[in-house]
PDB file of C-alpha atoms in Angstrom:
ATOM      1  CA  MET A   3     161.773  76.974 139.795  1.00  0.00           C
ATOM      2  CA  LEU A   4     161.552  78.273 136.234  1.00  0.00           C
ATOM      3  CA  SER A   5     162.134  81.979 135.778  1.00  0.00           C
ATOM      4  CA  SER A   6     161.182  84.103 132.813  1.00  0.00           C
ATOM      5  CA  VAL A   7     163.898  85.219 130.435  1.00  0.00           C
ATOM      6  CA  ILE A   8     163.882  88.497 128.595  1.00  0.00           C
ATOM      7  CA  LEU A   9     165.495  88.494 125.194  1.00  0.00           C
ATOM      8  CA  PHE A  10     167.084  91.876 124.758  1.00  0.00           C
ATOM      9  CA  SER A  11     169.400  93.662 122.416  1.00  0.00           C
ATOM     10  CA  ALA A  12     170.545  97.239 122.670  1.00  0.00           C
ATOM     11  CA  PRO A  13     168.800  99.697 120.381  1.00  0.00           C
ATOM     12  CA  ARG A  14     170.707 100.453 117.221  1.00  0.00           C
ATOM     13  CA  VAL A  15     172.174 103.961 117.202  1.00  0.00           C
ATOM     14  CA  GLY A  16     172.216 105.704 113.837  1.00  0.00           C
ATOM     15  CA  ALA A  17     174.681 108.238 112.506  1.00  0.00           C
ATOM     16  CA  ALA A  18     172.759 111.109 114.082  1.00  0.00           C
ATOM     17  CA  GLY A  19     172.599 109.358 117.454  1.00  0.00           C
ATOM     18  CA  ARG A  20     168.962 108.306 117.061  1.00  0.00           C
ATOM     19  CA  THR A  21     167.952 104.911 118.327  1.00  0.00           C
ATOM     20  CA  GLY A  22     165.600 102.367 116.784  1.00  0.00           C
ATOM     21  CA  ASN A  23     162.208 101.365 118.147  1.00  0.00           C
ATOM     22  CA  ALA A  24     161.914 100.010 121.667  1.00  0.00           C
ATOM     23  CA  ALA A  25     161.350  96.330 122.215  1.00  0.00           C
ATOM     24  CA  THR A  26     157.772  95.147 122.365  1.00  0.00           C
ATOM     25  CA  PRO A  27     156.961  92.430 124.880  1.00  0.00           C
ATOM     26  CA  THR A  28     155.420  89.247 123.529  1.00  0.00           C
ATOM     27  CA  SER A  29     153.504  86.656 125.527  1.00  0.00           C
ATOM     28  CA  HIS A  30     156.393  85.671 127.761  1.00  0.00           C
ATOM     29  CA  ARG A  31     159.380  87.686 126.621  1.00  0.00           C
ATOM     30  CA  ALA A  32     160.501  90.940 125.068  1.00  0.00           C
ATOM     31  CA  GLU A  33     162.290  90.185 121.882  1.00  0.00           C
ATOM     32  CA  ARG A  34     164.157  92.507 119.597  1.00  0.00           C
ATOM     33  CA  THR A  35     166.980  91.641 117.291  1.00  0.00           C
ATOM     34  CA  ASP A  36     169.262  94.322 115.921  1.00  0.00           C
ATOM     35  CA  SER A  37     170.585  94.537 112.357  1.00  0.00           C
ATOM     36  CA  MET A  38     173.377  92.082 113.173  1.00  0.00           C
ATOM     37  CA  GLY A  39     170.961  89.557 114.673  1.00  0.00           C
ATOM     38  CA  LEU A  40     172.322  89.924 118.220  1.00  0.00           C
ATOM     39  CA  THR A  41     169.895  89.042 120.999  1.00  0.00           C
ATOM     40  CA  LEU A  42     170.683  88.570 124.672  1.00  0.00           C
ATOM     41  CA  GLY A  43     168.545  86.389 126.929  1.00  0.00           C
ATOM     42  CA  LEU A  44     168.532  87.656 130.507  1.00  0.00           C
ATOM     43  CA  THR A  45     166.288  87.234 133.512  1.00  0.00           C
ATOM     44  CA  PRO A  46     164.503  90.354 134.798  1.00  0.00           C
ATOM     45  CA  GLU A  47     166.896  90.436 137.762  1.00  0.00           C
ATOM     46  CA  GLU A  48     169.894  90.306 135.413  1.00  0.00           C
ATOM     47  CA  MET A  49     168.349  93.078 133.306  1.00  0.00           C
ATOM     48  CA  ARG A  50     167.899  95.339 136.325  1.00  0.00           C
ATOM     49  CA  THR A  51     171.463  94.578 137.440  1.00  0.00           C
ATOM     50  CA  LEU A  52     172.724  95.545 133.988  1.00  0.00           C
ATOM     51  CA  ALA A  53     170.753  98.798 134.123  1.00  0.00           C
ATOM     52  CA  ARG A  54     172.193  99.621 137.568  1.00  0.00           C
ATOM     53  CA  GLN A  55     175.706  98.888 136.290  1.00  0.00           C
ATOM     54  CA  PHE A  56     175.171 101.191 133.304  1.00  0.00           C
ATOM     55  CA  THR A  57     174.000 103.954 135.655  1.00  0.00           C
ATOM     56  CA  THR A  58     177.007 103.390 137.930  1.00  0.00           C
ATOM     57  CA  LYS A  59     179.421 103.465 134.992  1.00  0.00           C
ATOM     58  CA  ALA A  60     177.822 106.680 133.697  1.00  0.00           C
ATOM     59  CA  GLY A  61     178.577 108.266 137.071  1.00  0.00           C
ATOM     60  CA  GLU A  62     182.144 106.983 136.926  1.00  0.00           C
ATOM     61  CA  VAL A  63     182.613 108.490 133.455  1.00  0.00           C
ATOM     62  CA  ARG A  64     181.328 111.848 134.741  1.00  0.00           C
ATOM     63  CA  ALA A  65     183.672 111.615 137.746  1.00  0.00           C
ATOM     64  CA  ILE A  66     186.657 110.959 135.456  1.00  0.00           C
ATOM     65  CA  GLU A  67     185.710 113.968 133.328  1.00  0.00           C
ATOM     66  CA  ALA A  68     185.423 116.206 136.395  1.00  0.00           C
ATOM     67  CA  SER A  69     188.666 114.900 137.876  1.00  0.00           C
ATOM     68  CA  ILE A  70     190.715 115.523 134.744  1.00  0.00           C
ATOM     69  CA  THR A  71     189.118 118.940 134.255  1.00  0.00           C
ATOM     70  CA  ASN A  72     190.069 119.863 137.838  1.00  0.00           C
ATOM     71  CA  LEU A  73     193.607 118.584 137.289  1.00  0.00           C
ATOM     72  CA  LEU A  74     194.025 120.721 134.193  1.00  0.00           C
ATOM     73  CA  GLU A  75     192.550 123.792 135.870  1.00  0.00           C
ATOM     74  CA  GLY A  76     194.773 123.355 138.922  1.00  0.00           C
ATOM     75  CA  THR A  77     198.111 122.994 137.177  1.00  0.00           C
ATOM     76  CA  SER A  78     200.565 125.400 135.626  1.00  0.00           C
ATOM     77  CA  TRP A  79     201.439 122.979 132.807  1.00  0.00           C
ATOM     78  CA  THR A  80     202.378 125.106 129.808  1.00  0.00           C
ATOM     79  CA  GLY A  81     203.814 124.712 126.357  1.00  0.00           C
ATOM     80  CA  ARG A  82     202.691 123.470 122.977  1.00  0.00           C
ATOM     81  CA  ARG A  83     201.719 119.977 124.192  1.00  0.00           C
ATOM     82  CA  ALA A  84     199.789 121.423 127.128  1.00  0.00           C
ATOM     83  CA  SER A  85     197.879 123.750 124.804  1.00  0.00           C
ATOM     84  CA  GLU A  86     197.160 120.943 122.337  1.00  0.00           C
ATOM     85  CA  PHE A  87     195.926 118.633 125.069  1.00  0.00           C
ATOM     86  CA  ARG A  88     193.754 121.291 126.713  1.00  0.00           C
ATOM     87  CA  SER A  89     192.258 122.128 123.347  1.00  0.00           C
ATOM     88  CA  ALA A  90     191.473 118.467 122.667  1.00  0.00           C
ATOM     89  CA  TRP A  91     190.221 117.959 126.220  1.00  0.00           C
ATOM     90  CA  ASN A  92     187.879 120.937 126.100  1.00  0.00           C
ATOM     91  CA  GLY A  93     186.656 119.835 122.672  1.00  0.00           C
ATOM     92  CA  PRO A  94     186.219 116.271 121.476  1.00  0.00           C
ATOM     93  CA  PHE A  95     187.424 114.418 124.584  1.00  0.00           C
ATOM     94  CA  ARG A  96     184.936 115.967 127.020  1.00  0.00           C
ATOM     95  CA  ARG A  97     182.123 115.795 124.459  1.00  0.00           C
ATOM     96  CA  SER A  98     182.835 112.098 123.905  1.00  0.00           C
ATOM     97  CA  LEU A  99     182.794 111.362 127.625  1.00  0.00           C
ATOM     98  CA  ALA A 100     179.555 113.307 128.061  1.00  0.00           C
ATOM     99  CA  GLN A 101     178.008 111.381 125.159  1.00  0.00           C
ATOM    100  CA  LEU A 102     179.155 108.062 126.637  1.00  0.00           C
ATOM    101  CA  ALA A 103     177.646 108.886 130.043  1.00  0.00           C
ATOM    102  CA  GLU A 104     174.401 110.014 128.395  1.00  0.00           C
ATOM    103  CA  GLU A 105     174.144 106.812 126.329  1.00  0.00           C
ATOM    104  CA  LEU A 106     174.785 104.644 129.390  1.00  0.00           C
ATOM    105  CA  ASP A 107     172.018 106.450 131.292  1.00  0.00           C
ATOM    106  CA  LYS A 108     169.642 106.346 128.320  1.00  0.00           C
ATOM    107  CA  ASN A 109     170.180 102.617 127.816  1.00  0.00           C
ATOM    108  CA  ALA A 110     169.779 101.944 131.544  1.00  0.00           C
ATOM    109  CA  GLY A 111     166.358 103.559 131.252  1.00  0.00           C
ATOM    110  CA  TYR A 112     165.586 101.559 128.119  1.00  0.00           C
ATOM    111  CA  ILE A 113     166.547  98.310 129.852  1.00  0.00           C
ATOM    112  CA  ASN A 114     164.376  99.154 132.865  1.00  0.00           C
ATOM    113  CA  ASP A 115     161.437 100.063 130.592  1.00  0.00           C
ATOM    114  CA  VAL A 116     161.699  96.788 128.649  1.00  0.00           C
ATOM    115  CA  THR A 117     161.970  94.819 131.882  1.00  0.00           C
ATOM    116  CA  THR A 118     158.969  96.558 133.442  1.00  0.00           C
ATOM    117  CA  SER A 119     156.890  96.120 130.266  1.00  0.00           C
ATOM    118  CA  THR A 120     157.756  92.449 130.077  1.00  0.00           C
ATOM    119  CA  GLU A 121     157.005  91.825 133.747  1.00  0.00           C
ATOM    120  CA  SER A 122     153.648  93.613 133.346  1.00  0.00           C
ATOM    121  CA  ALA A 123     152.808  91.498 130.309  1.00  0.00           C
ATOM    122  CA  LEU A 124     153.625  88.331 132.249  1.00  0.00           C
ATOM    123  CA  ASN A 125     151.420  89.240 135.224  1.00  0.00           C
TER     124      ASN A 125
END
């Protein structure tokens, strides 16, 4: 049995965190190539699996952030290194993890939208 393949590439993220246009389904596939010419060909099932994995990983990133925050709040670690680490943790480290989790969730939604659009176009 022949299954349809969706050609997919992640949206390009600009300096301000904005993404490019969403993929537009064609007659039998959604095709979008980023600025580097990268395109992935996946079946709809593989696309949905990828989206679920992104969502799972986003949750894992949030769990790591919460776990380390709880560790730092529950310890009496003091000194210059402790202060430096807490400062970095409560600043760029936590922001970076939050941004990573958000991007994973956003791209999971994007993948699901492209897959749904393509399946609708095929039916």
